[in-house]
Each structure stands twice: as structure tokens, then as C-alpha cells.
Amino acid sequence: MSEGNGSAVTEFDIVGFPGLHPEYYGLASAVMFLVYVCTLLGNAVFLLLFAKDRSLHKPMYLIILNLVVSDILFSTTTLPKIIARYWFGAGTISFMACFVQMYLVHYFGSVNSFVLFIMALDRYAAICHPLRYPMIMTNFNVSVLCATAWIISKAVPLMMVIRAYPLPYCASNKIEQCYCDHIAITMLACTDRAPYGFPAFIGAMVVLLVPLGFIVFSYGSIVVAVLQIAGAEGRLKMLSTCSAQLIIIALYYLPRCFVYLASNVGIRFSKDLRIVIIMLYSLLPPMINPLIYCLRTTEVKQVLLKKFRGQRVHVQRPNISTLCN
């Protein structure tokens, strides 16, 4: 039985890492399961604190809330199936479910990119325009920006699915990837991939490079502002905290840009290495983000201590040395 688009393929088989020996399947699934649990627990801590403590209901934490929700949804979209593939040998996924997963993977990835853009805007306004910050980054304005990010992020993934779904898939159904994404799926089509891959590549570059350009500009401006205003202690604080954030941003954007460029300009490297790179930028940021953006933030730590100790803790107003926390 074939799908409505005329393809002979009715289901796909998610291979994961093609070169991984079966004796390491258990270890691979255990590692990814541990990553998934840590991602859920770390992000759930912030969700719980945000729901229970109104002192966190302010612009910066509204942005983090959207990042947390996106990270949870992205990890839940990608990890359970590949864990099941290595743990139970359940690697098959229906034709329609694969395209749904592809859409969600690229959708939540796009949301993350735009939310990081909004976060950079918040930090830029807070440090470079502190007097105007309360008027610029209100809860209402941030909510509108985040809602806009969730809405406009639908465009490129939807275009990818609409153009990829009708293609004829009449040969291999082996997806050499840990989840269904546009590149892995369209490589299986029995047609020339170029007319479909290039528009998707342009869309992905817009989603990645436009926010990244502003993020680089904003953090450059923040560094200049802090070096001009803050003392030596404030500068060290800024470098230690903002550098951690920039590592996560680099881990999110740079490998993605490299994989898209390599796939569209003919750069050749092993399939396993490509998948390792993809899984690193897919798994690590959602797991580490709670530590970078939440648990290292002064106010969140104070609220967390208050909940553990069961007593009131005074939440200090952040100054320029803690705005990058």
C-alpha cells in the first residue's frame, strides 16, 4: 500500500548512527535517555519556579519561559523515537508521522533561534539603554515578541513539508539520521534534490543568520558598554557569565550553519560525524540552557533557595554586573 502522493514507501526506518556497532546500542540509548531526563528535569525546575513565584513574572524570565517550553518540545519530538530504536529495536515510523516530526523539528528549532534573538534584544536594551529599558521591554511587549516568534517560525518548516511531501519515495526507506529532518528525507526521493533543497537552505539560513547577526551585534555592544561603565569586578562577572551564554549560542548556531552549508555546497565528511554534530547541537543546548539561563541567574537561585528553605528571601534588583546572569 502506498501513500497518497504515489510513493512506494509507506514507512521509514530511522537508522541513527550507521557505523554504530549493535553492542553499543544499549549504551547509546542509555546516554540519550539520561540526556532527555536531565533536559526535562532542568527545564521543569524553571517552569515550577515561574508558576509558583510571581517575582519571576518579568520580561527576562518570560523570554526564558518560551525558551524552556521550546526546548522541552524539541527534545520530546526528537529523542523518544531514537531511544526506542536503540533500546527496543523500534526504529520504524509511518510516512505521515515522519513528516510531522520533520515539521516539528524545524519549527521548534526556528522558535529557539528567534527566542535567542529576543533574549539578546532584552540584554542589549537593559545594558545599553537602561533608562529606557522599563518602557521598551514590558511584559506586554515581550509577550507580543514571543508570540510573534512562535507564529513566524511556522513559515519555513511548512514550506519544507509542502515541497517535500509530494516527492516520489520509491527506493530506500532508511533515514540515516536520529530523527526525520528535511535533508535526510529528501535524500531518499527518487528525483533531483536540488530544486527542493536550495529553497529550504535559503530559508534555514535566514532563520539562523538574521537572529545571529543581531545577537553578535548586541553582545558586542554589551561588552563595549560594560567595559566603559563597570569596574574590574563587574567586568570579570560579565566575562564569566556572558561567555557561558555565548558558548551556548555558538553551539546552537555554528554547527547548524556548517551542516546546512556542507549539505548544499558538496562538502564531504562521514555520515556518522555529520550525525554526531547534529546531535550535539540538538541535545546539548536544551540540557545546558537551564544552567546557563536559569540556575546561574541570581534571582532564580534566590527563589530556588527560598523554596528549599521554606522562607522568604529578599530578591535583589539586578545591577549591571548581574544583567548577563
mmCIF file of C-alpha atoms in Angstrom:
data_model
loop_
_atom_site.group_PDB
_atom_site.id
_atom_site.type_symbol
_atom_site.label_atom_id
_atom_site.label_comp_id
_atom_site.label_asym_id
_atom_site.label_seq_id
_atom_site.Cartn_x
_atom_site.Cartn_y
_atom_site.Cartn_z
ATOM 1 C CA MET A 1 0.000 0.000 0.000
ATOM 2 C CA SER A 2 1.415 3.412 -0.972
ATOM 3 C CA GLU A 3 0.854 6.869 0.356
ATOM 4 C CA GLY A 4 -1.470 9.326 -1.337
ATOM 5 C CA ASN A 5 1.422 11.077 -3.080
ATOM 6 C CA GLY A 6 2.183 7.992 -5.153
ATOM 7 C CA SER A 7 5.306 6.914 -3.261
ATOM 8 C CA ALA A 8 6.099 3.231 -2.909
ATOM 9 C CA VAL A 9 7.427 3.892 0.601
ATOM 10 C CA THR A 10 4.781 3.665 3.341
ATOM 11 C CA GLU A 11 7.080 3.934 6.335
ATOM 12 C CA PHE A 12 10.635 4.956 7.121
ATOM 13 C CA ASP A 13 13.259 3.244 9.218
ATOM 14 C CA ILE A 14 15.323 5.554 11.417
ATOM 15 C CA VAL A 15 18.849 4.139 11.342
ATOM 16 C CA GLY A 16 20.549 6.547 13.755
ATOM 17 C CA PHE A 17 24.330 6.236 13.521
ATOM 18 C CA PRO A 18 25.088 3.963 10.519
ATOM 19 C CA GLY A 19 28.514 2.950 11.840
ATOM 20 C CA LEU A 20 27.451 2.181 15.405
ATOM 21 C CA HIS A 21 28.059 -1.469 16.295
ATOM 22 C CA PRO A 22 24.999 -3.254 17.783
ATOM 23 C CA GLU A 23 26.848 -3.999 21.011
ATOM 24 C CA TYR A 24 26.825 -0.266 21.768
ATOM 25 C CA TYR A 25 23.099 0.231 21.134
ATOM 26 C CA GLY A 26 22.304 -0.108 24.837
ATOM 27 C CA LEU A 27 24.923 2.464 25.788
ATOM 28 C CA ALA A 28 23.722 4.905 23.106
ATOM 29 C CA SER A 29 20.109 4.630 24.239
ATOM 30 C CA ALA A 30 21.097 4.985 27.906
ATOM 31 C CA VAL A 31 23.106 8.152 27.197
ATOM 32 C CA MET A 32 20.279 9.717 25.200
ATOM 33 C CA PHE A 33 17.721 8.694 27.819
ATOM 34 C CA LEU A 34 19.862 10.331 30.525
ATOM 35 C CA VAL A 35 20.154 13.487 28.408
ATOM 36 C CA TYR A 36 16.380 13.518 27.895
ATOM 37 C CA VAL A 37 15.660 13.096 31.623
ATOM 38 C CA CYS A 38 18.152 15.832 32.542
ATOM 39 C CA THR A 39 16.608 18.128 29.943
ATOM 40 C CA LEU A 40 13.098 17.554 31.280
ATOM 41 C CA LEU A 41 14.099 17.917 34.937
ATOM 42 C CA GLY A 42 16.251 21.008 34.444
ATOM 43 C CA ASN A 43 13.627 22.838 32.432
ATOM 44 C CA ALA A 44 10.797 21.626 34.683
ATOM 45 C CA VAL A 45 12.516 23.267 37.664
ATOM 46 C CA PHE A 46 12.247 26.660 35.992
ATOM 47 C CA LEU A 47 8.640 26.034 34.925
ATOM 48 C CA LEU A 48 7.736 25.193 38.514
ATOM 49 C CA LEU A 49 9.525 28.224 39.948
ATOM 50 C CA PHE A 50 7.947 30.530 37.360
ATOM 51 C CA ALA A 51 4.474 29.174 38.130
ATOM 52 C CA LYS A 52 4.897 29.422 41.901
ATOM 53 C CA ASP A 53 6.745 32.741 42.341
ATOM 54 C CA ARG A 54 5.384 35.976 40.911
ATOM 55 C CA SER A 55 8.712 37.729 41.418
ATOM 56 C CA LEU A 56 9.875 35.969 38.244
ATOM 57 C CA HIS A 57 6.999 37.345 36.180
ATOM 58 C CA LYS A 58 9.116 39.937 34.413
ATOM 59 C CA PRO A 59 10.368 40.353 30.829
ATOM 60 C CA MET A 60 13.670 38.455 31.056
ATOM 61 C CA TYR A 61 12.028 35.397 32.610
ATOM 62 C CA LEU A 62 9.106 35.481 30.193
ATOM 63 C CA ILE A 63 11.674 35.095 27.425
ATOM 64 C CA ILE A 64 13.384 32.237 29.277
ATOM 65 C CA LEU A 65 9.956 30.634 29.755
ATOM 66 C CA ASN A 66 9.488 30.497 25.987
ATOM 67 C CA LEU A 67 12.977 29.047 25.531
ATOM 68 C CA VAL A 68 12.261 26.394 28.168
ATOM 69 C CA VAL A 69 8.964 25.372 26.557
ATOM 70 C CA SER A 70 10.584 25.202 23.118
ATOM 71 C CA ASP A 71 13.488 23.118 24.443
ATOM 72 C CA ILE A 72 11.153 20.630 26.130
ATOM 73 C CA LEU A 73 9.033 20.259 22.998
ATOM 74 C CA PHE A 74 12.076 19.915 20.724
ATOM 75 C CA SER A 75 13.633 17.207 22.899
ATOM 76 C CA THR A 76 10.315 15.374 23.220
ATOM 77 C CA THR A 77 9.896 15.471 19.437
ATOM 78 C CA THR A 78 13.343 14.053 18.682
ATOM 79 C CA LEU A 79 14.611 11.827 21.487
ATOM 80 C CA PRO A 80 11.936 9.232 22.392
ATOM 81 C CA LYS A 81 11.929 7.640 18.934
ATOM 82 C CA ILE A 82 15.704 7.251 18.623
ATOM 83 C CA ILE A 83 15.864 5.960 22.218
ATOM 84 C CA ALA A 84 13.223 3.357 21.308
ATOM 85 C CA ARG A 85 15.180 2.477 18.162
ATOM 86 C CA TYR A 86 18.322 1.596 20.124
ATOM 87 C CA TRP A 87 16.628 0.257 23.242
ATOM 88 C CA PHE A 88 13.818 -1.836 21.755
ATOM 89 C CA GLY A 89 14.671 -2.001 18.037
ATOM 90 C CA ALA A 90 11.567 0.096 17.270
ATOM 91 C CA GLY A 91 13.015 2.317 14.566
ATOM 92 C CA THR A 92 10.141 2.358 12.088
ATOM 93 C CA ILE A 93 7.987 5.460 11.723
ATOM 94 C CA SER A 94 4.990 5.907 9.430
ATOM 95 C CA PHE A 95 5.228 8.058 6.329
ATOM 96 C CA MET A 96 2.943 10.756 7.730
ATOM 97 C CA ALA A 97 4.480 10.685 11.230
ATOM 98 C CA CYS A 98 7.938 11.224 9.741
ATOM 99 C CA PHE A 99 6.822 14.405 8.006
ATOM 100 C CA VAL A 100 5.060 15.591 11.150
ATOM 101 C CA GLN A 101 8.299 15.046 13.067
ATOM 102 C CA MET A 102 10.238 16.886 10.353
ATOM 103 C CA TYR A 103 7.910 19.863 10.632
ATOM 104 C CA LEU A 104 8.128 19.958 14.437
ATOM 105 C CA VAL A 105 11.928 19.565 14.457
ATOM 106 C CA HIS A 106 12.423 22.555 12.171
ATOM 107 C CA TYR A 107 9.600 24.520 13.817
ATOM 108 C CA PHE A 108 10.934 24.291 17.361
ATOM 109 C CA GLY A 109 14.461 24.889 16.075
ATOM 110 C CA SER A 110 13.235 28.103 14.412
ATOM 111 C CA VAL A 111 11.417 29.158 17.589
ATOM 112 C CA ASN A 112 14.647 28.716 19.560
ATOM 113 C CA SER A 113 16.533 30.895 17.103
ATOM 114 C CA PHE A 114 14.050 33.750 17.362
ATOM 115 C CA VAL A 115 13.738 33.448 21.151
ATOM 116 C CA LEU A 116 17.523 33.744 21.468
ATOM 117 C CA PHE A 117 17.209 36.839 19.267
ATOM 118 C CA ILE A 118 14.626 38.311 21.679
ATOM 119 C CA MET A 119 16.835 37.445 24.631
ATOM 120 C CA ALA A 120 19.733 39.308 23.031
ATOM 121 C CA LEU A 121 17.409 42.265 22.432
ATOM 122 C CA ASP A 122 16.447 42.234 26.121
ATOM 123 C CA ARG A 123 20.088 42.231 27.269
ATOM 124 C CA TYR A 124 21.000 44.931 24.752
ATOM 125 C CA ALA A 125 18.181 47.201 25.950
ATOM 126 C CA ALA A 126 18.949 46.537 29.628
ATOM 127 C CA ILE A 127 22.647 47.388 29.433
ATOM 128 C CA CYS A 128 22.939 49.813 26.524
ATOM 129 C CA HIS A 129 19.685 51.733 27.176
ATOM 130 C CA PRO A 130 18.999 51.201 30.894
ATOM 131 C CA LEU A 131 16.841 54.327 31.359
ATOM 132 C CA ARG A 132 14.511 53.341 28.530
ATOM 133 C CA TYR A 133 14.529 49.617 29.341
ATOM 134 C CA PRO A 134 11.369 49.635 31.551
ATOM 135 C CA MET A 135 9.430 51.286 28.718
ATOM 136 C CA ILE A 136 10.858 49.125 25.915
ATOM 137 C CA MET A 137 10.820 45.645 27.451
ATOM 138 C CA THR A 138 7.489 45.493 29.258
ATOM 139 C CA ASN A 139 5.748 42.192 29.930
ATOM 140 C CA PHE A 140 3.229 43.041 27.215
ATOM 141 C CA ASN A 141 5.873 43.892 24.615
ATOM 142 C CA VAL A 142 7.869 40.763 25.393
ATOM 143 C CA SER A 143 4.741 38.612 25.201
ATOM 144 C CA VAL A 144 3.951 40.078 21.771
ATOM 145 C CA LEU A 145 7.521 39.468 20.579
ATOM 146 C CA CYS A 146 7.490 35.866 21.798
ATOM 147 C CA ALA A 147 4.059 35.196 20.292
ATOM 148 C CA THR A 148 5.345 36.630 17.006
ATOM 149 C CA ALA A 149 8.356 34.292 17.181
ATOM 150 C CA TRP A 150 6.081 31.252 17.572
ATOM 151 C CA ILE A 151 3.914 32.401 14.646
ATOM 152 C CA ILE A 152 6.558 33.386 12.090
ATOM 153 C CA SER A 153 8.601 30.262 12.861
ATOM 154 C CA LYS A 154 5.913 28.213 11.114
ATOM 155 C CA ALA A 155 6.689 29.600 7.653
ATOM 156 C CA VAL A 156 9.955 27.875 6.680
ATOM 157 C CA PRO A 157 9.127 24.419 8.162
ATOM 158 C CA LEU A 158 5.717 24.499 6.499
ATOM 159 C CA MET A 159 7.333 25.341 3.154
ATOM 160 C CA MET A 160 9.752 22.438 3.621
ATOM 161 C CA VAL A 161 6.961 19.945 4.292
ATOM 162 C CA ILE A 162 4.710 21.182 1.480
ATOM 163 C CA ARG A 163 7.517 20.813 -1.063
ATOM 164 C CA ALA A 164 8.982 17.550 0.278
ATOM 165 C CA TYR A 165 5.817 15.539 0.958
ATOM 166 C CA PRO A 166 4.669 15.119 -2.698
ATOM 167 C CA LEU A 167 8.083 13.866 -3.885
ATOM 168 C CA PRO A 168 8.245 10.233 -5.063
ATOM 169 C CA TYR A 169 9.908 7.990 -2.481
ATOM 170 C CA CYS A 170 10.327 4.701 -4.320
ATOM 171 C CA ALA A 171 13.643 3.224 -3.216
ATOM 172 C CA SER A 172 15.327 3.108 0.194
ATOM 173 C CA ASN A 173 13.368 3.993 3.316
ATOM 174 C CA LYS A 174 16.450 4.087 5.566
ATOM 175 C CA ILE A 175 16.828 7.512 7.219
ATOM 176 C CA GLU A 176 20.484 7.812 8.207
ATOM 177 C CA GLN A 177 19.768 10.259 10.962
ATOM 178 C CA CYS A 178 18.414 10.120 14.515
ATOM 179 C CA TYR A 179 15.156 11.782 13.521
ATOM 180 C CA CYS A 180 13.318 12.886 10.399
ATOM 181 C CA ASP A 181 14.692 16.156 9.048
ATOM 182 C CA HIS A 182 14.453 17.788 5.625
ATOM 183 C CA ILE A 183 17.896 16.801 4.368
ATOM 184 C CA ALA A 184 17.625 13.167 5.473
ATOM 185 C CA ILE A 185 14.157 12.722 3.970
ATOM 186 C CA THR A 186 14.669 14.470 0.628
ATOM 187 C CA MET A 187 17.862 12.485 0.052
ATOM 188 C CA LEU A 188 15.611 9.426 -0.288
ATOM 189 C CA ALA A 189 13.459 10.951 -3.011
ATOM 190 C CA CYS A 190 13.677 9.437 -6.498
ATOM 191 C CA THR A 191 14.206 12.814 -8.132
ATOM 192 C CA ASP A 192 16.712 15.651 -8.337
ATOM 193 C CA ARG A 193 17.012 17.114 -4.840
ATOM 194 C CA ALA A 194 18.448 20.499 -5.885
ATOM 195 C CA PRO A 195 15.162 22.305 -6.726
ATOM 196 C CA TYR A 196 13.831 21.352 -3.292
ATOM 197 C CA GLY A 197 16.974 21.560 -1.206
ATOM 198 C CA PHE A 198 18.118 25.031 -2.236
ATOM 199 C CA PRO A 199 14.949 26.960 -1.211
ATOM 200 C CA ALA A 200 14.983 25.091 2.113
ATOM 201 C CA PHE A 201 18.650 26.010 2.537
ATOM 202 C CA ILE A 202 17.893 29.722 1.907
ATOM 203 C CA GLY A 203 15.029 29.634 4.399
ATOM 204 C CA ALA A 204 17.196 27.949 7.024
ATOM 205 C CA MET A 205 19.980 30.493 6.546
ATOM 206 C CA VAL A 206 17.508 33.368 7.012
ATOM 207 C CA VAL A 207 16.175 31.791 10.211
ATOM 208 C CA LEU A 208 19.719 31.274 11.516
ATOM 209 C CA LEU A 209 21.774 34.196 10.230
ATOM 210 C CA VAL A 210 19.348 37.098 10.790
ATOM 211 C CA PRO A 211 19.000 36.409 14.548
ATOM 212 C CA LEU A 212 22.697 35.500 14.793
ATOM 213 C CA GLY A 213 23.712 38.800 13.198
ATOM 214 C CA PHE A 214 21.761 40.801 15.767
ATOM 215 C CA ILE A 215 22.998 38.587 18.620
ATOM 216 C CA VAL A 216 26.616 39.257 17.648
ATOM 217 C CA PHE A 217 25.870 42.998 17.393
ATOM 218 C CA SER A 218 24.041 43.095 20.741
ATOM 219 C CA TYR A 219 26.684 41.215 22.708
ATOM 220 C CA GLY A 220 29.417 43.305 21.094
ATOM 221 C CA SER A 221 27.569 46.442 22.239
ATOM 222 C CA ILE A 222 27.118 44.938 25.719
ATOM 223 C CA VAL A 223 30.839 44.243 26.036
ATOM 224 C CA VAL A 224 31.677 47.825 24.999
ATOM 225 C CA ALA A 225 29.103 49.278 27.429
ATOM 226 C CA VAL A 226 30.262 47.183 30.378
ATOM 227 C CA LEU A 227 33.936 47.925 29.755
ATOM 228 C CA GLN A 228 33.142 51.657 29.720
ATOM 229 C CA ILE A 229 30.957 51.687 32.834
ATOM 230 C CA ALA A 230 31.634 48.791 35.159
ATOM 231 C CA GLY A 231 34.603 48.354 37.449
ATOM 232 C CA ALA A 232 37.068 45.489 37.349
ATOM 233 C CA GLU A 233 34.800 43.182 39.375
ATOM 234 C CA GLY A 234 31.832 43.909 37.122
ATOM 235 C CA ARG A 235 33.924 43.235 34.027
ATOM 236 C CA LEU A 236 35.052 39.859 35.331
ATOM 237 C CA LYS A 237 31.476 38.997 36.263
ATOM 238 C CA MET A 238 30.276 39.944 32.792
ATOM 239 C CA LEU A 239 33.007 37.929 31.079
ATOM 240 C CA SER A 240 32.338 34.806 33.160
ATOM 241 C CA THR A 241 28.559 34.838 32.732
ATOM 242 C CA CYS A 242 28.163 36.205 29.214
ATOM 243 C CA SER A 243 30.914 33.933 27.906
ATOM 244 C CA ALA A 244 28.891 30.915 29.053
ATOM 245 C CA GLN A 245 25.860 32.230 27.191
ATOM 246 C CA LEU A 246 27.908 32.905 24.078
ATOM 247 C CA ILE A 247 29.208 29.321 24.157
ATOM 248 C CA ILE A 248 25.622 28.034 24.085
ATOM 249 C CA ILE A 249 24.716 30.470 21.299
ATOM 250 C CA ALA A 250 27.781 29.367 19.308
ATOM 251 C CA LEU A 251 26.892 25.719 19.937
ATOM 252 C CA TYR A 252 23.365 26.358 18.664
ATOM 253 C CA TYR A 253 24.138 28.401 15.537
ATOM 254 C CA LEU A 254 27.582 27.496 14.201
ATOM 255 C CA PRO A 255 27.184 23.700 13.809
ATOM 256 C CA ARG A 256 23.758 24.206 12.221
ATOM 257 C CA CYS A 257 25.202 26.648 9.681
ATOM 258 C CA PHE A 258 28.064 24.246 8.968
ATOM 259 C CA VAL A 259 25.776 21.237 8.398
ATOM 260 C CA TYR A 260 23.450 23.187 6.091
ATOM 261 C CA LEU A 261 26.369 24.640 4.140
ATOM 262 C CA ALA A 262 28.126 21.283 3.865
ATOM 263 C CA SER A 263 24.964 19.583 2.624
ATOM 264 C CA ASN A 264 24.331 22.200 -0.055
ATOM 265 C CA VAL A 265 27.813 23.042 -1.353
ATOM 266 C CA GLY A 266 29.132 19.497 -1.614
ATOM 267 C CA ILE A 267 31.470 19.322 1.401
ATOM 268 C CA ARG A 268 32.019 15.630 2.110
ATOM 269 C CA PHE A 269 32.552 14.067 5.515
ATOM 270 C CA SER A 270 31.440 10.825 7.137
ATOM 271 C CA LYS A 271 27.756 10.246 7.829
ATOM 272 C CA ASP A 272 28.458 9.373 11.448
ATOM 273 C CA LEU A 273 30.402 12.598 12.001
ATOM 274 C CA ARG A 274 27.566 14.598 10.466
ATOM 275 C CA ILE A 275 25.039 12.926 12.764
ATOM 276 C CA VAL A 276 27.281 13.447 15.807
ATOM 277 C CA ILE A 277 27.434 17.176 15.015
ATOM 278 C CA ILE A 278 23.659 17.326 14.562
ATOM 279 C CA MET A 279 23.001 15.501 17.827
ATOM 280 C CA LEU A 280 25.425 17.726 19.726
ATOM 281 C CA TYR A 281 23.600 20.898 18.724
ATOM 282 C CA SER A 282 20.253 19.146 19.148
ATOM 283 C CA LEU A 283 20.846 17.654 22.598
ATOM 284 C CA LEU A 284 23.297 19.843 24.487
ATOM 285 C CA PRO A 285 21.648 23.314 24.368
ATOM 286 C CA PRO A 286 18.252 22.140 25.735
ATOM 287 C CA MET A 287 20.051 20.282 28.524
ATOM 288 C CA ILE A 288 22.501 23.065 29.413
ATOM 289 C CA ASN A 289 20.181 26.064 28.922
ATOM 290 C CA PRO A 290 18.593 25.718 32.401
ATOM 291 C CA LEU A 291 22.059 26.023 33.952
ATOM 292 C CA ILE A 292 23.134 28.963 31.789
ATOM 293 C CA TYR A 293 19.932 30.987 31.611
ATOM 294 C CA CYS A 294 18.110 29.896 34.761
ATOM 295 C CA LEU A 295 20.054 28.341 37.612
ATOM 296 C CA ARG A 296 23.022 30.719 37.221
ATOM 297 C CA THR A 297 20.666 33.705 37.334
ATOM 298 C CA THR A 298 20.783 35.487 40.695
ATOM 299 C CA GLU A 299 17.034 35.894 41.117
ATOM 300 C CA VAL A 300 16.249 32.307 40.120
ATOM 301 C CA LYS A 301 18.835 30.979 42.580
ATOM 302 C CA GLN A 302 17.327 33.098 45.348
ATOM 303 C CA VAL A 303 13.816 31.882 44.570
ATOM 304 C CA LEU A 304 15.077 28.289 44.437
ATOM 305 C CA LEU A 305 16.737 28.679 47.843
ATOM 306 C CA LYS A 306 13.534 30.165 49.214
ATOM 307 C CA LYS A 307 11.545 27.148 48.066
ATOM 308 C CA PHE A 308 14.033 24.702 49.573
ATOM 309 C CA ARG A 309 14.320 26.542 52.869
ATOM 310 C CA GLY A 310 10.638 27.384 53.070
ATOM 311 C CA GLN A 311 11.293 31.005 53.986
ATOM 312 C CA ARG A 312 11.176 34.426 52.450
ATOM 313 C CA VAL A 313 14.296 35.550 50.617
ATOM 314 C CA HIS A 314 14.757 39.121 49.501
ATOM 315 C CA VAL A 315 15.215 39.262 45.714
ATOM 316 C CA GLN A 316 17.774 41.915 44.888
ATOM 317 C CA ARG A 317 17.332 44.269 41.988
ATOM 318 C CA PRO A 318 19.922 43.317 39.348
ATOM 319 C CA ASN A 319 22.707 45.760 38.554
ATOM 320 C CA ILE A 320 24.956 45.994 35.545
ATOM 321 C CA SER A 321 27.242 43.278 36.854
ATOM 322 C CA THR A 322 24.380 40.744 37.017
ATOM 323 C CA LEU A 323 22.351 41.605 33.935
ATOM 324 C CA CYS A 324 24.225 38.986 31.924
ATOM 325 C CA ASN A 325 23.377 36.333 34.507
#
